[in-house]
Amino acid sequence: MSTISTVEATATAAHTNGAEPGLPGANTVSTRPGPSTLSVHGGEARDKAFHSITTPIVQASTYTFRDTAALVEYMEERMFWDEPQRDEYGRYGNPTVRAVEARLAALENGDDALLTPSGMSAITGTLLVFLSAGSHLVCTIDCYRRTRDFIQTILTRYGVEATIVPAADLQAIEDAIQPNTRLIFSESPTNPFMRCLDLEGLADIGRRHGVRTAIDSTFATPLNLRPLDYGIDLVIHSVTKYLAGHNDVMAGAVIGNGGLTTALRQMHGILGSVIDPQTAYLVGRGLKTLGLRIERQNSNGLAVAHYLEAHPRVRRVWYPGLTSHPDHAIAAAQLRGFGGVVSFEIEGDGEQTGRFIDGLQIPYIGPSLGGVESLVEQVQIVSYYDADPEKLDALGVSPSLVRLACGVEDAADIIADLEQALGRVGTEGS
Ligand SMILES: *Cc1c(COP(=O)(O)O)cnc(C)c1O
């Protein structure tokens, strides 16, 4: 079976910033295809059922055997090989799902990927596999709220300890490591302040202390960052966001090397959190245009960030592509693009911020990010409506914090829209 994969890619480090791997000028000598090629063809069999160009949706909950000998042969395979060539029952795998998993693995330069029904199931499954009663986890504070909720309210019930440290602070991470620490988990870039960790430094800390490292790379996508190339053990995505990309499916993924995903696959087969083939098909379809979409979202994000930073009614902008961002240096060294999400505070209180948001005509008001439609939210209302003021202070979330997730519209139109809506804030009742 011929596939376009990443096996021939250099095993070491870090693509050069700004260069496409495998193309002239890149810090690789391999023939690794570029990320747009991998988005379309990565890991896919050239020959598919019925000579179809697309991978069919295999809508089956069970897979049958010709006779007992075939069943025994399959069981032998399953016992002695990690990767059986077929499936047995829908909870353990599905051909449509596996095809998308292979493409995700190729994109992240990993051996294997596991597709899950949501980003949260990818995260909770990973934490459940690598932590057990008496073990300890280090996690950074600036992260998806439900991840923190799972760690602080559910894992603690099962005797897992956690230390929450400031974002993007390698020293704080290393200082928090205890003899029973089993996992370091962080987003990079983080939500909503886009803090970026030095992933090479993090992988080094993990290796020196014998602790696994996992990065929720939802905000970067493999087009902008490939954490495994820096020695990180596991990459996690809310596929719901950029990877599926059309604000129409929920999915998650975990990608890794060296059999780490096998334990995860077994855990998900027991927990029962499996993605259905229809959804996996939509993810695979969305992935085909990932290269194009991310290129546009990177340029929209950068243009919007520059525009906002220069606007007198904008107090502060968080975007890793701006030199004013606290992690700009590491972001410029490790990210190939800075993404489509821009967080900013406007002058004025929460009410004026609401008025500004209501004045926008292109972005829809709502949570999420990464889809083709732009989305905007007042972070405090969408993510922290029930949080008390001290907690918001600790997180640095003020009522005037806005998160704009650029879609693939024209930057000029998004900026014109921001211009007219910011104009309203100044003129009405401030
Ligand atoms: C949305 C999101 C999640 C949760 O993913 P779901 O697909 O909504 O379950 C986790 N991490 C980050 C960074 C996210 O943006």
CSV table of C-alpha atoms and ligand atoms in Angstrom, one decimal:
chain,number,residue,atom,x,y,z
A,1,MET,CA,0.0,0.0,0.0
A,2,SER,CA,1.7,3.2,-1.1
A,3,THR,CA,1.2,6.3,1.1
A,4,ILE,CA,2.7,9.7,1.4
A,5,SER,CA,4.1,9.7,4.8
A,6,THR,CA,6.7,11.3,6.9
A,7,VAL,CA,8.9,8.3,7.6
A,8,GLU,CA,11.7,9.7,5.6
A,9,ALA,CA,11.7,12.9,7.5
A,10,THR,CA,14.8,13.8,9.5
A,11,ALA,CA,14.4,12.5,13.1
A,12,THR,CA,15.8,15.6,14.6
A,13,ALA,CA,14.8,18.9,15.5
A,14,ALA,CA,13.0,21.8,14.5
A,15,HIS,CA,12.3,23.1,11.2
A,16,THR,CA,13.8,26.4,10.4
A,17,ASN,CA,11.5,29.3,11.0
A,18,GLY,CA,9.9,30.5,7.8
A,19,ALA,CA,10.9,27.6,5.7
A,20,GLU,CA,8.7,24.7,4.5
A,21,PRO,CA,10.2,21.4,5.5
A,22,GLY,CA,11.4,19.5,2.5
A,23,LEU,CA,11.7,22.5,0.4
A,24,PRO,CA,14.9,24.3,-0.5
A,25,GLY,CA,16.2,26.4,2.3
A,26,ALA,CA,14.7,24.2,5.0
A,27,ASN,CA,16.8,22.7,7.7
A,28,THR,CA,16.0,19.3,6.5
A,29,VAL,CA,17.6,17.1,3.8
A,30,SER,CA,14.7,14.8,3.4
A,31,THR,CA,12.0,14.6,0.7
A,32,ARG,CA,9.3,15.3,3.3
A,33,PRO,CA,6.3,16.8,1.5
A,34,GLY,CA,5.2,20.2,2.5
A,35,PRO,CA,2.3,20.6,5.0
A,36,SER,CA,-0.3,21.5,2.3
A,37,THR,CA,0.6,18.3,0.4
A,38,LEU,CA,0.3,16.3,3.6
A,39,SER,CA,-3.0,18.0,4.4
A,40,VAL,CA,-4.4,16.6,1.2
A,41,HIS,CA,-2.5,13.3,0.8
A,42,GLY,CA,-0.7,12.5,4.1
A,43,GLY,CA,-0.9,8.9,5.2
A,44,GLU,CA,-3.6,8.0,2.6
A,45,ALA,CA,-3.7,4.9,0.6
A,46,ARG,CA,-3.5,5.6,-3.1
A,47,ASP,CA,-5.8,2.7,-3.9
A,48,LYS,CA,-9.2,3.0,-2.2
A,49,ALA,CA,-12.3,1.0,-2.3
A,50,PHE,CA,-14.1,1.2,-5.7
A,51,HIS,CA,-11.3,3.4,-7.1
A,52,SER,CA,-12.9,6.3,-5.3
A,53,ILE,CA,-10.7,9.4,-4.9
A,54,THR,CA,-12.2,10.0,-1.5
A,55,THR,CA,-12.0,7.6,1.5
A,56,PRO,CA,-15.4,6.1,1.8
A,57,ILE,CA,-17.5,6.4,4.9
A,58,VAL,CA,-17.6,2.9,6.3
A,59,GLN,CA,-20.8,2.9,8.3
A,60,ALA,CA,-20.4,-0.3,10.3
A,61,SER,CA,-20.4,-1.2,13.9
A,62,THR,CA,-19.0,-4.7,13.5
A,63,TYR,CA,-16.6,-6.5,11.1
A,64,THR,CA,-17.1,-10.1,10.1
A,65,PHE,CA,-14.9,-13.1,9.6
A,66,ARG,CA,-15.1,-15.6,6.8
A,67,ASP,CA,-14.5,-18.6,9.1
A,68,THR,CA,-13.0,-19.5,12.4
A,69,ALA,CA,-9.5,-19.8,11.0
A,70,ALA,CA,-9.7,-16.2,9.8
A,71,LEU,CA,-10.9,-15.1,13.2
A,72,VAL,CA,-8.1,-17.0,14.9
A,73,GLU,CA,-5.6,-15.4,12.5
A,74,TYR,CA,-6.9,-12.0,13.4
A,75,MET,CA,-6.6,-12.7,17.1
A,76,GLU,CA,-3.0,-13.9,16.7
A,77,GLU,CA,-2.3,-10.6,14.8
A,78,ARG,CA,-3.9,-8.6,17.5
A,79,MET,CA,-2.0,-10.3,20.3
A,80,PHE,CA,1.5,-10.1,18.6
A,81,TRP,CA,1.3,-7.0,16.5
A,82,ASP,CA,0.5,-3.5,17.5
A,83,GLU,CA,-1.3,-2.6,14.3
A,84,PRO,CA,-3.8,-5.2,13.0
A,85,GLN,CA,-4.6,-4.7,9.3
A,86,ARG,CA,-8.3,-4.7,9.9
A,87,ASP,CA,-10.9,-4.0,12.6
A,88,GLU,CA,-13.1,-6.2,14.7
A,89,TYR,CA,-15.7,-3.9,16.3
A,90,GLY,CA,-16.5,-0.2,16.0
A,91,ARG,CA,-15.3,0.8,19.4
A,92,TYR,CA,-11.8,-0.4,18.5
A,93,GLY,CA,-11.5,1.2,15.2
A,94,ASN,CA,-13.0,2.1,11.8
A,95,PRO,CA,-11.4,2.4,8.4
A,96,THR,CA,-12.6,5.9,7.7
A,97,VAL,CA,-11.4,7.0,11.1
A,98,ARG,CA,-8.0,5.3,10.6
A,99,ALA,CA,-7.5,7.1,7.3
A,100,VAL,CA,-7.9,10.5,9.0
A,101,GLU,CA,-5.7,9.4,11.9
A,102,ALA,CA,-3.0,8.5,9.4
A,103,ARG,CA,-3.2,12.0,7.8
A,104,LEU,CA,-3.0,13.7,11.2
A,105,ALA,CA,0.0,11.6,12.2
A,106,ALA,CA,1.7,12.6,8.9
A,107,LEU,CA,0.9,16.3,9.5
A,108,GLU,CA,2.4,16.2,13.0
A,109,ASN,CA,5.3,14.0,12.0
A,110,GLY,CA,4.3,11.4,14.5
A,111,ASP,CA,4.0,7.6,14.3
A,112,ASP,CA,0.4,7.4,15.2
A,113,ALA,CA,-2.7,9.5,15.9
A,114,LEU,CA,-5.9,8.8,17.8
A,115,LEU,CA,-9.1,10.6,16.7
A,116,THR,CA,-11.6,11.2,19.6
A,117,PRO,CA,-15.1,12.6,19.7
A,118,SER,CA,-14.0,15.9,21.2
A,119,GLY,CA,-10.9,17.8,22.2
A,120,MET,CA,-11.9,17.3,25.9
A,121,SER,CA,-12.0,13.5,25.4
A,122,ALA,CA,-8.5,13.6,23.9
A,123,ILE,CA,-7.3,15.6,27.0
A,124,THR,CA,-9.2,13.6,29.6
A,125,GLY,CA,-8.1,10.3,28.0
A,126,THR,CA,-4.5,11.3,28.0
A,127,LEU,CA,-4.6,12.4,31.6
A,128,LEU,CA,-6.3,9.2,32.6
A,129,VAL,CA,-3.7,7.0,30.8
A,130,PHE,CA,-0.6,8.7,32.2
A,131,LEU,CA,-1.7,9.5,35.8
A,132,SER,CA,-2.9,7.3,38.6
A,133,ALA,CA,-3.5,7.6,42.3
A,134,GLY,CA,-0.5,9.1,44.0
A,135,SER,CA,1.0,10.6,40.9
A,136,HIS,CA,1.5,14.3,40.2
A,137,LEU,CA,0.9,16.5,37.2
A,138,VAL,CA,2.3,20.0,36.4
A,139,CYS,CA,-0.1,22.1,34.3
A,140,THR,CA,0.0,25.8,33.3
A,141,ILE,CA,-2.7,28.2,34.4
A,142,ASP,CA,-3.5,29.9,31.1
A,143,CYS,CA,-5.4,27.1,29.6
A,144,TYR,CA,-8.8,25.8,28.4
A,145,ARG,CA,-11.0,26.1,31.4
A,146,ARG,CA,-12.5,22.6,31.2
A,147,THR,CA,-9.0,21.1,31.2
A,148,ARG,CA,-8.3,22.9,34.5
A,149,ASP,CA,-11.7,21.8,35.8
A,150,PHE,CA,-11.0,18.2,35.0
A,151,ILE,CA,-7.6,18.3,36.8
A,152,GLN,CA,-8.8,20.3,39.8
A,153,THR,CA,-12.3,18.8,40.5
A,154,ILE,CA,-12.2,15.3,39.0
A,155,LEU,CA,-8.6,14.0,39.0
A,156,THR,CA,-8.2,15.1,42.6
A,157,ARG,CA,-11.1,12.7,43.6
A,158,TYR,CA,-8.9,9.9,42.3
A,159,GLY,CA,-5.9,10.9,44.3
A,160,VAL,CA,-4.0,12.7,41.5
A,161,GLU,CA,-2.2,15.8,42.7
A,162,ALA,CA,-1.6,18.8,40.4
A,163,THR,CA,0.5,21.9,40.6
A,164,ILE,CA,-0.7,24.8,38.4
A,165,VAL,CA,2.1,27.1,37.4
A,166,PRO,CA,2.2,30.4,35.4
A,167,ALA,CA,2.1,30.1,31.6
A,168,ALA,CA,5.2,30.0,29.5
A,169,ASP,CA,7.5,29.8,32.5
A,170,LEU,CA,10.0,26.9,32.1
A,171,GLN,CA,11.6,27.6,35.5
A,172,ALA,CA,8.3,27.4,37.3
A,173,ILE,CA,7.5,24.1,35.5
A,174,GLU,CA,10.9,22.6,36.5
A,175,ASP,CA,10.6,23.8,40.1
A,176,ALA,CA,7.2,22.2,40.4
A,177,ILE,CA,8.4,18.7,39.5
A,178,GLN,CA,8.3,16.2,42.3
A,179,PRO,CA,9.5,12.6,42.5
A,180,ASN,CA,6.0,11.4,41.7
A,181,THR,CA,5.4,13.8,38.7
A,182,ARG,CA,4.4,11.8,35.7
A,183,LEU,CA,3.2,14.4,33.2
A,184,ILE,CA,3.7,18.1,32.2
A,185,PHE,CA,0.7,19.4,30.4
A,186,SER,CA,0.5,22.8,28.7
A,187,GLU,CA,-1.1,24.6,25.8
A,188,SER,CA,1.1,26.5,23.5
A,189,PRO,CA,0.1,29.0,22.3
A,190,THR,CA,-2.3,29.4,25.3
A,191,ASN,CA,-5.8,30.6,25.5
A,192,PRO,CA,-6.6,33.5,25.6
A,193,PHE,CA,-3.2,35.2,26.0
A,194,MET,CA,-1.3,33.2,23.4
A,195,ARG,CA,1.6,32.6,25.7
A,196,CYS,CA,4.2,30.4,24.0
A,197,LEU,CA,6.5,27.9,25.7
A,198,ASP,CA,10.0,27.1,24.5
A,199,LEU,CA,9.2,23.5,23.5
A,200,GLU,CA,12.8,22.5,23.1
A,201,GLY,CA,13.4,23.6,26.6
A,202,LEU,CA,10.3,21.8,27.9
A,203,ALA,CA,11.2,18.6,26.2
A,204,ASP,CA,14.7,18.8,27.7
A,205,ILE,CA,13.2,19.3,31.2
A,206,GLY,CA,10.9,16.3,30.6
A,207,ARG,CA,13.8,14.1,29.5
A,208,ARG,CA,16.1,15.1,32.4
A,209,HIS,CA,13.4,14.4,35.0
A,210,GLY,CA,11.9,11.3,33.3
A,211,VAL,CA,8.5,13.1,33.0
A,212,ARG,CA,6.3,12.9,29.9
A,213,THR,CA,5.3,16.1,28.1
A,214,ALA,CA,2.0,16.8,26.4
A,215,ILE,CA,1.2,20.0,24.5
A,216,ASP,CA,-2.3,21.1,23.6
A,217,SER,CA,-1.4,22.6,20.2
A,218,THR,CA,-4.9,23.5,19.2
A,219,PHE,CA,-4.1,27.2,18.6
A,220,ALA,CA,-1.0,26.4,16.4
A,221,THR,CA,-2.1,23.5,14.2
A,222,PRO,CA,0.7,21.4,12.6
A,223,LEU,CA,1.0,24.1,9.9
A,224,ASN,CA,2.4,26.5,12.4
A,225,LEU,CA,4.1,24.3,14.9
A,226,ARG,CA,5.0,20.6,15.2
A,227,PRO,CA,5.7,19.9,18.9
A,228,LEU,CA,7.0,16.3,18.3
A,229,ASP,CA,9.8,17.7,16.2
A,230,TYR,CA,11.1,19.4,19.4
A,231,GLY,CA,11.0,16.2,21.4
A,232,ILE,CA,7.6,16.7,23.0
A,233,ASP,CA,5.9,13.3,23.7
A,234,LEU,CA,2.3,13.9,22.8
A,235,VAL,CA,0.4,16.5,20.9
A,236,ILE,CA,-3.3,17.1,21.5
A,237,HIS,CA,-5.8,19.0,19.4
A,238,SER,CA,-9.3,20.2,19.7
A,239,VAL,CA,-9.9,19.1,16.1
A,240,THR,CA,-13.2,21.0,16.4
A,241,LYS,CA,-11.2,24.2,15.8
A,242,TYR,CA,-8.8,24.7,12.9
A,243,LEU,CA,-8.2,21.1,11.8
A,244,ALA,CA,-11.9,20.4,11.0
A,245,GLY,CA,-12.2,24.1,10.3
A,246,HIS,CA,-15.8,24.7,9.4
A,247,ASN,CA,-17.6,25.2,12.8
A,248,ASP,CA,-19.6,22.1,12.1
A,249,VAL,CA,-18.1,19.1,13.9
A,250,MET,CA,-16.7,18.2,17.4
A,251,ALA,CA,-13.5,16.1,17.4
A,252,GLY,CA,-10.2,15.8,19.1
A,253,ALA,CA,-6.9,14.1,18.5
A,254,VAL,CA,-3.7,12.8,20.3
A,255,ILE,CA,-0.6,12.2,18.2
A,256,GLY,CA,2.6,10.7,19.4
A,257,ASN,CA,5.6,8.4,18.7
A,258,GLY,CA,6.9,5.1,19.9
A,259,GLY,CA,3.7,3.3,20.9
A,260,LEU,CA,2.5,6.0,23.4
A,261,THR,CA,-0.8,6.2,21.5
A,262,THR,CA,-1.4,2.4,21.8
A,263,ALA,CA,-2.1,2.8,25.5
A,264,LEU,CA,-4.4,5.7,24.7
A,265,ARG,CA,-6.2,3.7,22.0
A,266,GLN,CA,-6.8,0.9,24.6
A,267,MET,CA,-8.1,3.4,27.2
A,268,HIS,CA,-10.5,4.9,24.7
A,269,GLY,CA,-11.7,1.5,23.6
A,270,ILE,CA,-12.6,0.9,27.3
A,271,LEU,CA,-14.0,4.3,28.1
A,272,GLY,CA,-16.0,4.1,24.9
A,273,SER,CA,-15.2,7.6,23.7
A,274,VAL,CA,-15.1,6.9,20.0
A,275,ILE,CA,-15.7,9.2,17.0
A,276,ASP,CA,-18.2,8.1,14.4
A,277,PRO,CA,-17.2,7.6,10.8
A,278,GLN,CA,-19.5,10.4,9.4
A,279,THR,CA,-17.8,12.9,11.7
A,280,ALA,CA,-14.3,11.5,10.9
A,281,TYR,CA,-15.1,12.0,7.2
A,282,LEU,CA,-16.0,15.6,7.8
A,283,VAL,CA,-12.7,16.1,9.7
A,284,GLY,CA,-10.8,14.5,6.8
A,285,ARG,CA,-12.6,16.7,4.3
A,286,GLY,CA,-11.8,19.8,6.4
A,287,LEU,CA,-8.2,18.8,6.6
A,288,LYS,CA,-7.8,18.9,2.8
A,289,THR,CA,-7.9,22.7,2.8
A,290,LEU,CA,-5.9,23.1,6.1
A,291,GLY,CA,-2.9,24.6,4.3
A,292,LEU,CA,-4.9,27.2,2.5
A,293,ARG,CA,-7.1,28.1,5.5
A,294,ILE,CA,-4.2,28.5,7.9
A,295,GLU,CA,-2.2,30.6,5.5
A,296,ARG,CA,-5.2,33.0,5.3
A,297,GLN,CA,-5.9,32.9,9.0
A,298,ASN,CA,-2.3,33.6,9.8
A,299,SER,CA,-2.3,36.6,7.6
A,300,ASN,CA,-5.7,37.8,8.8
A,301,GLY,CA,-4.5,37.5,12.5
A,302,LEU,CA,-1.3,39.4,11.9
A,303,ALA,CA,-3.1,42.2,9.9
A,304,VAL,CA,-5.8,42.5,12.6
A,305,ALA,CA,-3.3,42.5,15.4
A,306,HIS,CA,-1.2,45.3,13.8
A,307,TYR,CA,-4.4,47.3,13.1
A,308,LEU,CA,-5.7,47.0,16.7
A,309,GLU,CA,-2.3,47.8,18.3
A,310,ALA,CA,-2.2,51.1,16.5
A,311,HIS,CA,-5.8,52.0,17.4
A,312,PRO,CA,-6.2,54.7,20.2
A,313,ARG,CA,-9.3,52.9,21.7
A,314,VAL,CA,-7.4,49.6,22.1
A,315,ARG,CA,-5.6,49.3,25.4
A,316,ARG,CA,-3.6,46.2,24.8
A,317,VAL,CA,-3.2,43.4,22.2
A,318,TRP,CA,-2.0,39.9,22.8
A,319,TYR,CA,-0.7,38.3,19.6
A,320,PRO,CA,2.5,36.4,19.4
A,321,GLY,CA,3.4,37.9,16.0
A,322,LEU,CA,3.6,41.4,17.6
A,323,THR,CA,7.0,42.4,19.1
A,324,SER,CA,5.0,43.7,22.2
A,325,HIS,CA,3.9,40.1,23.0
A,326,PRO,CA,5.9,38.7,26.0
A,327,ASP,CA,6.8,35.6,24.1
A,328,HIS,CA,7.4,37.1,20.7
A,329,ALA,CA,11.0,35.9,20.6
A,330,ILE,CA,10.3,32.2,21.2
A,331,ALA,CA,7.1,32.5,19.0
A,332,ALA,CA,9.2,33.9,16.1
A,333,ALA,CA,11.8,31.1,16.5
A,334,GLN,CA,9.3,28.2,16.8
A,335,LEU,CA,6.1,29.2,15.0
A,336,ARG,CA,5.8,29.3,11.2
A,337,GLY,CA,2.7,31.5,11.5
A,338,PHE,CA,1.0,33.1,14.5
A,339,GLY,CA,-2.6,31.9,13.9
A,340,GLY,CA,-5.9,33.6,13.6
A,341,VAL,CA,-6.8,34.4,17.2
A,342,VAL,CA,-6.2,37.9,18.5
A,343,SER,CA,-7.0,38.9,22.1
A,344,PHE,CA,-7.3,42.6,23.1
A,345,GLU,CA,-8.6,44.9,25.7
A,346,ILE,CA,-10.5,48.0,24.6
A,347,GLU,CA,-10.7,51.3,26.5
A,348,GLY,CA,-13.8,51.3,28.7
A,349,ASP,CA,-15.7,49.0,30.9
A,350,GLY,CA,-17.5,45.7,30.2
A,351,GLU,CA,-20.6,47.4,29.0
A,352,GLN,CA,-18.7,49.4,26.4
A,353,THR,CA,-17.0,46.2,25.3
A,354,GLY,CA,-20.4,44.6,24.8
A,355,ARG,CA,-21.5,47.6,22.7
A,356,PHE,CA,-18.3,47.3,20.6
A,357,ILE,CA,-19.0,43.5,20.1
A,358,ASP,CA,-22.6,44.2,19.2
A,359,GLY,CA,-21.5,46.7,16.6
A,360,LEU,CA,-19.5,44.1,14.7
A,361,GLN,CA,-21.2,42.8,11.6
A,362,ILE,CA,-18.8,40.1,10.2
A,363,PRO,CA,-17.8,37.9,13.3
A,364,TYR,CA,-20.6,36.0,14.9
A,365,ILE,CA,-20.8,36.2,18.7
A,366,GLY,CA,-19.9,32.8,20.2
A,367,PRO,CA,-17.3,30.6,21.6
A,368,SER,CA,-14.8,28.5,19.6
A,369,LEU,CA,-12.2,29.5,17.0
A,370,GLY,CA,-10.4,28.2,13.9
A,371,GLY,CA,-13.4,27.9,11.6
A,372,VAL,CA,-14.0,29.6,8.3
A,373,GLU,CA,-16.4,32.1,9.9
A,374,SER,CA,-14.9,34.7,12.3
A,375,LEU,CA,-16.1,34.5,15.9
A,376,VAL,CA,-15.8,37.1,18.6
A,377,GLU,CA,-16.4,36.8,22.4
A,378,GLN,CA,-16.1,38.8,25.5
A,379,VAL,CA,-13.9,36.3,27.3
A,380,GLN,CA,-15.3,37.0,30.8
A,381,ILE,CA,-18.9,36.4,29.7
A,382,VAL,CA,-18.4,33.3,27.6
A,383,SER,CA,-15.8,31.5,29.7
A,384,TYR,CA,-16.0,32.9,33.2
A,385,TYR,CA,-19.5,34.2,33.8
A,386,ASP,CA,-19.8,32.4,37.1
A,387,ALA,CA,-16.2,33.2,38.3
A,388,ASP,CA,-15.6,35.5,41.2
A,389,PRO,CA,-13.6,38.7,40.7
A,390,GLU,CA,-10.5,37.4,42.5
A,391,LYS,CA,-10.3,34.4,40.2
A,392,LEU,CA,-10.6,36.7,37.2
A,393,ASP,CA,-7.9,38.8,38.5
A,394,ALA,CA,-5.6,35.8,39.0
A,395,LEU,CA,-6.2,34.8,35.4
A,396,GLY,CA,-5.8,38.4,34.2
A,397,VAL,CA,-9.2,38.3,32.5
A,398,SER,CA,-10.8,41.8,32.6
A,399,PRO,CA,-14.4,42.6,31.4
A,400,SER,CA,-12.9,44.5,28.5
A,401,LEU,CA,-11.0,41.5,27.2
A,402,VAL,CA,-12.1,40.5,23.7
A,403,ARG,CA,-11.1,37.4,21.8
A,404,LEU,CA,-11.4,37.6,18.0
A,405,ALA,CA,-10.9,34.4,16.1
A,406,CYS,CA,-10.4,35.4,12.5
A,407,GLY,CA,-12.0,33.2,9.8
A,408,VAL,CA,-11.0,33.2,6.2
A,409,GLU,CA,-12.8,36.4,5.2
A,410,ASP,CA,-10.8,39.2,3.6
A,411,ALA,CA,-8.6,41.1,6.1
A,412,ALA,CA,-9.7,44.4,4.7
A,413,ASP,CA,-13.3,43.7,5.5
A,414,ILE,CA,-12.6,42.4,9.0
A,415,ILE,CA,-10.6,45.6,9.7
A,416,ALA,CA,-13.2,47.9,8.2
A,417,ASP,CA,-15.7,46.2,10.5
A,418,LEU,CA,-13.5,46.7,13.5
A,419,GLU,CA,-13.0,50.3,12.6
A,420,GLN,CA,-16.8,51.1,12.5
A,421,ALA,CA,-17.5,49.2,15.7
A,422,LEU,CA,-14.7,50.8,17.6
A,423,GLY,CA,-16.0,54.2,16.3
A,424,ARG,CA,-19.3,53.4,18.1
A,425,VAL,CA,-17.7,52.9,21.5
A,426,GLY,CA,-16.3,56.4,21.5
A,427,THR,CA,-19.4,58.2,20.4
A,428,GLU,CA,-22.1,56.5,22.5
A,429,GLY,CA,-22.3,57.4,26.2
A,430,SER,CA,-18.7,56.8,27.3
B,1,LIG,C1,-11.8,24.1,22.4
B,1,LIG,C2,-10.6,23.7,23.1
B,1,LIG,C3,-10.5,22.5,23.8
B,1,LIG,C4,-11.7,21.6,24.0
B,1,LIG,O1,-12.0,20.9,22.8
B,1,LIG,P1,-13.5,20.5,22.4
B,1,LIG,O2,-13.3,20.0,21.0
B,1,LIG,O3,-14.3,21.7,22.6
B,1,LIG,O4,-13.8,19.4,23.4
B,1,LIG,C5,-9.3,22.2,24.4
B,1,LIG,N1,-8.2,23.0,24.3
B,1,LIG,C6,-8.2,24.1,23.6
B,1,LIG,C7,-7.0,24.9,23.5
B,1,LIG,C8,-9.4,24.5,23.0
B,1,LIG,O5,-9.4,25.7,22.3
